[in-house]
Coordinates of N, CA, C and O in Angstrom, one line a residue:
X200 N 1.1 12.9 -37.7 CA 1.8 12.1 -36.7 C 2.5 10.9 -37.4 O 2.0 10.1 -38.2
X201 N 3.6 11.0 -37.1 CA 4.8 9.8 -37.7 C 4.3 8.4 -36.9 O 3.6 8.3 -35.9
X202 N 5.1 7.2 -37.6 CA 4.7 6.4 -36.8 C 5.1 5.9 -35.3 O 4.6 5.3 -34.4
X203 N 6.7 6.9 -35.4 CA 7.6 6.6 -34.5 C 6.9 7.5 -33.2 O 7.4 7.2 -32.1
X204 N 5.8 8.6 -33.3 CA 5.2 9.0 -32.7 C 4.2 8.3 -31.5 O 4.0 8.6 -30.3
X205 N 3.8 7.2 -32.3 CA 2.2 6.4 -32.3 C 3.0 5.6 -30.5 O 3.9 4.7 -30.6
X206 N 2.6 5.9 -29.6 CA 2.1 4.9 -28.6 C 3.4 6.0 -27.4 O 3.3 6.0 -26.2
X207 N 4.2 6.7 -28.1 CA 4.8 7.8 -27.1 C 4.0 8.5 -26.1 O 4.8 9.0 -25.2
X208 N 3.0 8.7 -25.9 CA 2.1 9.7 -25.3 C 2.0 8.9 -23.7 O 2.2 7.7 -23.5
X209 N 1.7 9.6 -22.9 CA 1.1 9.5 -21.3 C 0.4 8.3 -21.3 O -0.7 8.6 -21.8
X210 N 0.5 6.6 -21.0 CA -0.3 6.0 -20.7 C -1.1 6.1 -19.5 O -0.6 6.5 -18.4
X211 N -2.4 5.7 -19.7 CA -3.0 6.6 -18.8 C -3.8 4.5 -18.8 O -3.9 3.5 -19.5
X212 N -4.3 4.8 -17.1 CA -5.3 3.0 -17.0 C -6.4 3.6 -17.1 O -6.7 4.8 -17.0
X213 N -7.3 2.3 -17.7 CA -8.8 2.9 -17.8 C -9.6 3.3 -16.4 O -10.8 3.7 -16.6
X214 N -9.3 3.2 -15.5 CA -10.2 3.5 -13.9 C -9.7 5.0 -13.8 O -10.6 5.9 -13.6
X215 N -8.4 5.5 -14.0 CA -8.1 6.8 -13.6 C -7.6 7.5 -14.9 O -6.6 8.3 -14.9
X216 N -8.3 7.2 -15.9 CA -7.3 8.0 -16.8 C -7.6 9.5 -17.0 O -6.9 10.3 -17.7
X217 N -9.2 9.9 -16.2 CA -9.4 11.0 -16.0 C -9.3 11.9 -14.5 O -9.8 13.0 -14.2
X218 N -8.7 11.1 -13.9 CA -8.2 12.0 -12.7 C -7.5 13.2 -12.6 O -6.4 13.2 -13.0
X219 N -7.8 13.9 -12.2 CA -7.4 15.1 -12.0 C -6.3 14.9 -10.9 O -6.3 13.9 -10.2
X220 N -5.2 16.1 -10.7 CA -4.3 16.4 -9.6 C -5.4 16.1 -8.2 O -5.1 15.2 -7.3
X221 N -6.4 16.9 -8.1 CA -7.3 17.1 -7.3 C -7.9 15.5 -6.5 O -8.1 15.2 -5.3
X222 N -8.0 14.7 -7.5 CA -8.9 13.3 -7.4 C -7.6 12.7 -6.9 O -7.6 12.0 -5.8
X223 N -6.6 12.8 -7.6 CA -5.4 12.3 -6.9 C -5.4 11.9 -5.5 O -5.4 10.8 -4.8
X224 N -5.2 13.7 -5.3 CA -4.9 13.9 -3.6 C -6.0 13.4 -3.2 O -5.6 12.7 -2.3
X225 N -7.4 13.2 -3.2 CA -8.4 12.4 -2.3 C -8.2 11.4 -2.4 O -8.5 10.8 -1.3
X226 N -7.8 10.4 -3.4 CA -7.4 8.8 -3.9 C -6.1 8.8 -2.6 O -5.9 7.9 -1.8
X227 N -5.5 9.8 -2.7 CA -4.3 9.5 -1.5 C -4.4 9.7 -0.1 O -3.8 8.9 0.6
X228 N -5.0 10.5 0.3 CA -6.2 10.8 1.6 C -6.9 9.2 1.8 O -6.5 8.6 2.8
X229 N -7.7 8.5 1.0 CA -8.2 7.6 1.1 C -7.3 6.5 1.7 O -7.3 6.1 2.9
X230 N -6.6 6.2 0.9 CA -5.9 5.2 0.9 C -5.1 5.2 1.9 O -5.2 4.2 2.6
X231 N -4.1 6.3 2.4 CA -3.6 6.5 3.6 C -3.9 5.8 5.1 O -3.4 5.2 6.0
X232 N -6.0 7.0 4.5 CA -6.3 6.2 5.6 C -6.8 4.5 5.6 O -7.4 3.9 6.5
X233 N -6.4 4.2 4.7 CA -6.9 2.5 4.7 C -6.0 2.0 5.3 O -6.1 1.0 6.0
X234 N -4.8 2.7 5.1 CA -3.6 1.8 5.4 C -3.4 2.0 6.8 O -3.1 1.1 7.5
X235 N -3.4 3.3 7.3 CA -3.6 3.6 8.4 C -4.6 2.2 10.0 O -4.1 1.6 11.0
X236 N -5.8 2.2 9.3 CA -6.9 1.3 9.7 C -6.0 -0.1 9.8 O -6.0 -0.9 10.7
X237 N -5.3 -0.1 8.5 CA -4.8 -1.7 8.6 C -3.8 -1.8 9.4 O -3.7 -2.9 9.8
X238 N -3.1 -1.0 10.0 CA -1.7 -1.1 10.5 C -2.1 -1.0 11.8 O -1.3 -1.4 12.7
X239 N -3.6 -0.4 12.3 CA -3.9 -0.5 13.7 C -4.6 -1.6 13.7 O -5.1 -1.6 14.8
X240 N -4.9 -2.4 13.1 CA -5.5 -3.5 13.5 C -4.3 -4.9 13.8 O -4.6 -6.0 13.9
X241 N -3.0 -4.5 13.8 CA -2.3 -5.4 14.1 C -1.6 -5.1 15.4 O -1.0 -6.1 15.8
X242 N -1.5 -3.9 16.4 CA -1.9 -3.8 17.4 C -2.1 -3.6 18.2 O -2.6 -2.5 18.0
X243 N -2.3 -3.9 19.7 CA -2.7 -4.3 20.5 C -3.0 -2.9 21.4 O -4.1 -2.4 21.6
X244 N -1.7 -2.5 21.9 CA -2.0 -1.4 23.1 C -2.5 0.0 22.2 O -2.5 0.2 20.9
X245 N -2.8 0.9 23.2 CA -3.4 2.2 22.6 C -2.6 3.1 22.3 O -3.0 4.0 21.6
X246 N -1.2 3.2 22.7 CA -0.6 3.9 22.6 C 0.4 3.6 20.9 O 0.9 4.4 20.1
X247 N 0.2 2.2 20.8 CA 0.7 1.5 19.9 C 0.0 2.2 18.3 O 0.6 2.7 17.3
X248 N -1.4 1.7 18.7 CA -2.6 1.8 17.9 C -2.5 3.8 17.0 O -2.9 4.1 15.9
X249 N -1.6 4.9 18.2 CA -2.1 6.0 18.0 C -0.6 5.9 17.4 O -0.7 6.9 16.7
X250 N 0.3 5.5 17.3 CA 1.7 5.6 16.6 C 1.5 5.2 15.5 O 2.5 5.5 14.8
X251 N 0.7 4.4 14.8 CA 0.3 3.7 13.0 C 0.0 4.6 12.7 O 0.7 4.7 11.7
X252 N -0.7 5.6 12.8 CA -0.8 6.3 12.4 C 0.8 7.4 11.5 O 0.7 8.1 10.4
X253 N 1.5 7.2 11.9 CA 2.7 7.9 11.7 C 3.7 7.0 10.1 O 4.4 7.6 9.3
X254 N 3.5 5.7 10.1 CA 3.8 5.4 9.0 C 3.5 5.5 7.8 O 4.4 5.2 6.9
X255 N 2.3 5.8 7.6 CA 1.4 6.3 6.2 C 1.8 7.8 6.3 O 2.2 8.0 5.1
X256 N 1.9 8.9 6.9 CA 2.5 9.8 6.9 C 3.7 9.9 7.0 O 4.1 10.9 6.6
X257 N 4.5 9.2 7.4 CA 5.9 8.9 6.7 C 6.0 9.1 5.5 O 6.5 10.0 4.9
X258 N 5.4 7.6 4.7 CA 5.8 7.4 3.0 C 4.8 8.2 2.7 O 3.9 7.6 2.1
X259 N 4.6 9.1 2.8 CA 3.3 10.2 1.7 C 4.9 10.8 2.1 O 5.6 10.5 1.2
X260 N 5.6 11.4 2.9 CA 6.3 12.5 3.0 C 7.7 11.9 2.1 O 8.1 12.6 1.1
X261 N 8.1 10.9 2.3 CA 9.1 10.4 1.7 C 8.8 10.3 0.4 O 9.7 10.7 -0.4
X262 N 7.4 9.8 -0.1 CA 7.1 10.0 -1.9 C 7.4 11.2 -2.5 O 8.2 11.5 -3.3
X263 N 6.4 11.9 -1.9 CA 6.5 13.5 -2.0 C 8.2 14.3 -2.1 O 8.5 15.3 -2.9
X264 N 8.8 13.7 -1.4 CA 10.1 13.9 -1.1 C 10.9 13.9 -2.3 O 11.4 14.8 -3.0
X265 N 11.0 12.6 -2.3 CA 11.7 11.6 -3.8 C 11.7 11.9 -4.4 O 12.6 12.1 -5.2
X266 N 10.2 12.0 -4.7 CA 9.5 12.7 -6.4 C 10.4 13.9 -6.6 O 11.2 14.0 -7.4
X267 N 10.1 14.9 -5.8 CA 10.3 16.2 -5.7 C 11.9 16.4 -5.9 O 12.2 17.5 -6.4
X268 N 12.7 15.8 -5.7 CA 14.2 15.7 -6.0 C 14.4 15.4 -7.3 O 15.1 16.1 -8.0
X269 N 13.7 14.4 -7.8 CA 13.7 13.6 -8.8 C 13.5 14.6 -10.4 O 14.0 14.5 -11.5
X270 N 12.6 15.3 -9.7 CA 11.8 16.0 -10.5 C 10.3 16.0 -11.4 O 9.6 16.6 -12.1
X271 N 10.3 15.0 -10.8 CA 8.2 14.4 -10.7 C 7.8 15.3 -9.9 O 8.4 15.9 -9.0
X272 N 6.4 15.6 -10.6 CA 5.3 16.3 -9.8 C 4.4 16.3 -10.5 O 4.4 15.9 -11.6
X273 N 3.2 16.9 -9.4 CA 1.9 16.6 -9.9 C 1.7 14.9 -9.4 O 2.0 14.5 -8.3
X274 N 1.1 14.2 -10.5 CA 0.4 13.4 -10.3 C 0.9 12.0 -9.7 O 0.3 11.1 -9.1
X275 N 2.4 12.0 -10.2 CA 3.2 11.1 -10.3 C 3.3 10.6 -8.4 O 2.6 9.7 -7.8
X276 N 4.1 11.3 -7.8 CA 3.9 10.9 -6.2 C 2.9 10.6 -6.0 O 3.0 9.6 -5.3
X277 N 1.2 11.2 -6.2 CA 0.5 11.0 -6.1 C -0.4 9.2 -5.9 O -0.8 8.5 -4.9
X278 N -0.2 8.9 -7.4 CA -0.1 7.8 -7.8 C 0.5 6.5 -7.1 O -0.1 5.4 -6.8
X279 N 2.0 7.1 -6.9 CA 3.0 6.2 -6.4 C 2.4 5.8 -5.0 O 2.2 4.6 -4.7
X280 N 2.1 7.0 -4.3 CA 1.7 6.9 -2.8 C 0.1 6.0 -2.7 O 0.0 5.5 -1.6
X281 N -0.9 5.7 -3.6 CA -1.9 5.3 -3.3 C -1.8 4.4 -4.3 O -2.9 3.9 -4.7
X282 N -0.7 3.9 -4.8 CA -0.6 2.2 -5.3 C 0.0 1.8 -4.1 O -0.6 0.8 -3.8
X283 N 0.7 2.1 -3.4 CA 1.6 1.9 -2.0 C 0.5 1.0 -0.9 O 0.3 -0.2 -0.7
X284 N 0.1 2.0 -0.6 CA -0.8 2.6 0.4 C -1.5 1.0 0.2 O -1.2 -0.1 0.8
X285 N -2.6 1.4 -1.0 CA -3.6 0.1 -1.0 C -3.3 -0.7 -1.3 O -4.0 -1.7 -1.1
X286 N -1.8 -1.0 -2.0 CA -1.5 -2.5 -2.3 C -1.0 -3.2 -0.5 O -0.8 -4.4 -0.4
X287 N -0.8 -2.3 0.6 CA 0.0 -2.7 1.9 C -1.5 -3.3 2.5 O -1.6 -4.5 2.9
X288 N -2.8 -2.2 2.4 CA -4.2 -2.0 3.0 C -4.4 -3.6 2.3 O -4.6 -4.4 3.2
X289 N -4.3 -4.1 1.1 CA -5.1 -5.2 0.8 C -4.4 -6.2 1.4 O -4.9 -7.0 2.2
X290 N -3.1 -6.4 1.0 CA -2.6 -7.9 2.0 C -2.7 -7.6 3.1 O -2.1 -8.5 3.7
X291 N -3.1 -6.8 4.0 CA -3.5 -6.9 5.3 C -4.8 -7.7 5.0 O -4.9 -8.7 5.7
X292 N -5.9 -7.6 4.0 CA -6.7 -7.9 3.9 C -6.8 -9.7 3.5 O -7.6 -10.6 4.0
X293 N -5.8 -9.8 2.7 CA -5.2 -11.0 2.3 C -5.1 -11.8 2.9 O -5.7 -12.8 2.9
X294 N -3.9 -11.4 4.1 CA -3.6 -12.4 5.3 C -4.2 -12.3 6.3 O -3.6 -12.2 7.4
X295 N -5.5 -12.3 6.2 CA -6.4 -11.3 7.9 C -6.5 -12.8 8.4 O -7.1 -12.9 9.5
X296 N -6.2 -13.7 8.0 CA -6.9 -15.2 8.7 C -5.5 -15.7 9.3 O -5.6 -16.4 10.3
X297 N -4.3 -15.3 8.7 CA -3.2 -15.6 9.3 C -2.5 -14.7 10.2 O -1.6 -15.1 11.0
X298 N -3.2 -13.1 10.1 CA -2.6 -12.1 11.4 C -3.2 -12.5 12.3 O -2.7 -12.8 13.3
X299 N -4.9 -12.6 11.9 CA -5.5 -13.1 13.8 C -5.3 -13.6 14.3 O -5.2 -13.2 15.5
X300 N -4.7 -15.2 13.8 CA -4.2 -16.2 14.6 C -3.0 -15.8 14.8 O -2.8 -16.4 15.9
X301 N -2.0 -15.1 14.5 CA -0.8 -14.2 15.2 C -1.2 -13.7 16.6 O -0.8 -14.1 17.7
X302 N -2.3 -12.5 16.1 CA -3.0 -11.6 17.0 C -3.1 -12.3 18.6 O -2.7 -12.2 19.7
X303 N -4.2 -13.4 17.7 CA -4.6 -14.6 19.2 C -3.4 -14.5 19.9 O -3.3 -13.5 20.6
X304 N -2.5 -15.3 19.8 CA -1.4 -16.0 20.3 C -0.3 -14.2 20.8 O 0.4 -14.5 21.8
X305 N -0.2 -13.4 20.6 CA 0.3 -12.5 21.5 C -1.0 -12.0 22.4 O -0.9 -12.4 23.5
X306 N -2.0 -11.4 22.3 CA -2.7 -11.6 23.4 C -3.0 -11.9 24.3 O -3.4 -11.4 25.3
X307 N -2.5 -14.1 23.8 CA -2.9 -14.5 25.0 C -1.3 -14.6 25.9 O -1.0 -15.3 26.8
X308 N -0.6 -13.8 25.2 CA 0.6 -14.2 25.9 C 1.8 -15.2 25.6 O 2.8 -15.5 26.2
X309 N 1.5 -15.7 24.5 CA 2.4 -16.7 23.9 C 3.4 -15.6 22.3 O 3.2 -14.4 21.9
X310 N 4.4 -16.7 21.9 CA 5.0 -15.6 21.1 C 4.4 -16.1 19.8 O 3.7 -17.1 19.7
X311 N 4.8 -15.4 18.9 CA 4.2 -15.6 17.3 C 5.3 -16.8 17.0 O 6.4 -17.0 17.5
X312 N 4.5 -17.5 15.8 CA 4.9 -18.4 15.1 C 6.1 -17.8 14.1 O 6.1 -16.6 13.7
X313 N 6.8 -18.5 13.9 CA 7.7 -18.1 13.0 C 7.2 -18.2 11.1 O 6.5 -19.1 10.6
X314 N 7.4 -17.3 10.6 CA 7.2 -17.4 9.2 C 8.0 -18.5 8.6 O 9.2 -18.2 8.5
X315 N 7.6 -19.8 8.1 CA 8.2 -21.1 7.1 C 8.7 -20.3 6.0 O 8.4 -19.2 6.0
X316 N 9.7 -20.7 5.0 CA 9.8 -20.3 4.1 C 9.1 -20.6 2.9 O 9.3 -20.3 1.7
X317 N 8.2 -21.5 3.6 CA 6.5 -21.0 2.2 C 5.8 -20.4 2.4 O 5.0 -19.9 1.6
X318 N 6.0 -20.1 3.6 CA 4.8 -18.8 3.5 C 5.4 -17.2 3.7 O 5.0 -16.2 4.4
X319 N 6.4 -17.4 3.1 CA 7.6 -16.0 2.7 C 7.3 -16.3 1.2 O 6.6 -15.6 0.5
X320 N 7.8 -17.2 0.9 CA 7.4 -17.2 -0.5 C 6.0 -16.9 -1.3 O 5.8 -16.5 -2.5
X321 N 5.2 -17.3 -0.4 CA 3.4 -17.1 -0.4 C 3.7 -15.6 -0.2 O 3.3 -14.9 -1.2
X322 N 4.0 -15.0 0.6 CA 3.8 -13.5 0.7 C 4.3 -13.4 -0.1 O 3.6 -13.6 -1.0
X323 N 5.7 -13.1 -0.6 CA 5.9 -12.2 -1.5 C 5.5 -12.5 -2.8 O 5.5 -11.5 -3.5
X324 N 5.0 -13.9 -3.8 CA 4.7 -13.8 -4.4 C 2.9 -13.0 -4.7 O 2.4 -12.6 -5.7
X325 N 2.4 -13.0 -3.5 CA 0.6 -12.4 -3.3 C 0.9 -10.6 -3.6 O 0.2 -9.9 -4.3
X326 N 2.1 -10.1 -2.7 CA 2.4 -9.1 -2.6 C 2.7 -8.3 -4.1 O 2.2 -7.2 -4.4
X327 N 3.6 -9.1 -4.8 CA 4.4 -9.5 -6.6 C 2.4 -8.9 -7.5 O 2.1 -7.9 -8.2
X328 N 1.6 -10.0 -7.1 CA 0.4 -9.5 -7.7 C -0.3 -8.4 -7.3 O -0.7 -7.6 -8.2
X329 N -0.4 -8.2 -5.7 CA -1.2 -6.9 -5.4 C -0.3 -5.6 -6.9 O -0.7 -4.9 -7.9
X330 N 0.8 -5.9 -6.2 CA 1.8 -4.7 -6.6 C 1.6 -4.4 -8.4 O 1.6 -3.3 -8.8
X331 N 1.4 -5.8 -9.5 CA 0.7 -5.8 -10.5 C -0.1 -5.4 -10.8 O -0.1 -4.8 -11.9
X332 N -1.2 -5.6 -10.1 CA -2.3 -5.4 -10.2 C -2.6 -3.7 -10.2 O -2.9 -3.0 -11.2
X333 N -2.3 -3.5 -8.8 CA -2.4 -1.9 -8.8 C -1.9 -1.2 -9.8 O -2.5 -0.2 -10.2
X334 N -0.7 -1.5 -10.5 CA -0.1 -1.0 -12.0 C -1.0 -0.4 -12.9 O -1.0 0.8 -13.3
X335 N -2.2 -2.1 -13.3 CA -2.8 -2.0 -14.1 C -4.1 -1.3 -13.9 O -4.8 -0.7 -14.8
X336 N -4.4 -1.3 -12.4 CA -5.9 -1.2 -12.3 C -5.9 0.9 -12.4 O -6.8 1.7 -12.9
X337 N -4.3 1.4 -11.4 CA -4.2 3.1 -11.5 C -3.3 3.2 -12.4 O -2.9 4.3 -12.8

């Protein structure tokens, strides 16, 4: 092996670097459904609640899509789809103290607060780390 060789190869993260195609698709099943859970917990009516559902099956079809144009397969869409997925699932998780009090306030009938532009900037830089993070951790 030359040196110009040395660091060319598949980086792989240490949590998944033995994942199979197989482990993939369940890591993507999972996540889906996380994101799924998160997107119905914002809200309210039932008919609403059974339509979240349709978003996470959207971008699994759209990744899948992209990739497949692109010329990725296998693991790659995979991947793409359940860094997605759970980086959307955790800043729900993130801001769960500032959706409720959203939540509250349409419930009771009043309208939502407007987003400051600090706390745009707070999102997207929290979002900037999830999205990092997932990089490193899949």
């Amino acid at each position: 092996m030359s040196i110009r060789n040395i660091g060319k190869g598949k980086k792989k993260s240490v949590f998944t670097s033995t994942f199979s195609t197989t482990e993939w698709w369940i890591a993507s099943v999972v996540s889906g459904i996380a994101l799924a859970v998160a997107m119905q917990s914002l809200v309210i009516t039932r008919r609403h609640k059974l339509m979240m559902v349709l978003p996470p099956l959207a971008g699994a079809a759209f990744i899948v899509l992209s990739s497949a144009a692109r010329g990725h397969e296998g693991e790659t869409p995979l991947m793409l789809f359940t860094a997605t997925a759970l980086g959307l699932a955790i800043m729900r998780l993130v801001f769960a103290v500032h959706l409720r009090r959203q939540m509250e306030l349409v419930r009771s009938g009043q309208p939502m607060k407007q987003l400051t532009v600090l706390q745009v900037v707070i999102f997207f830089l929290a979002f900037a780390a999830v999205v990092m993070s997932m990089a490193v951790f899949l």
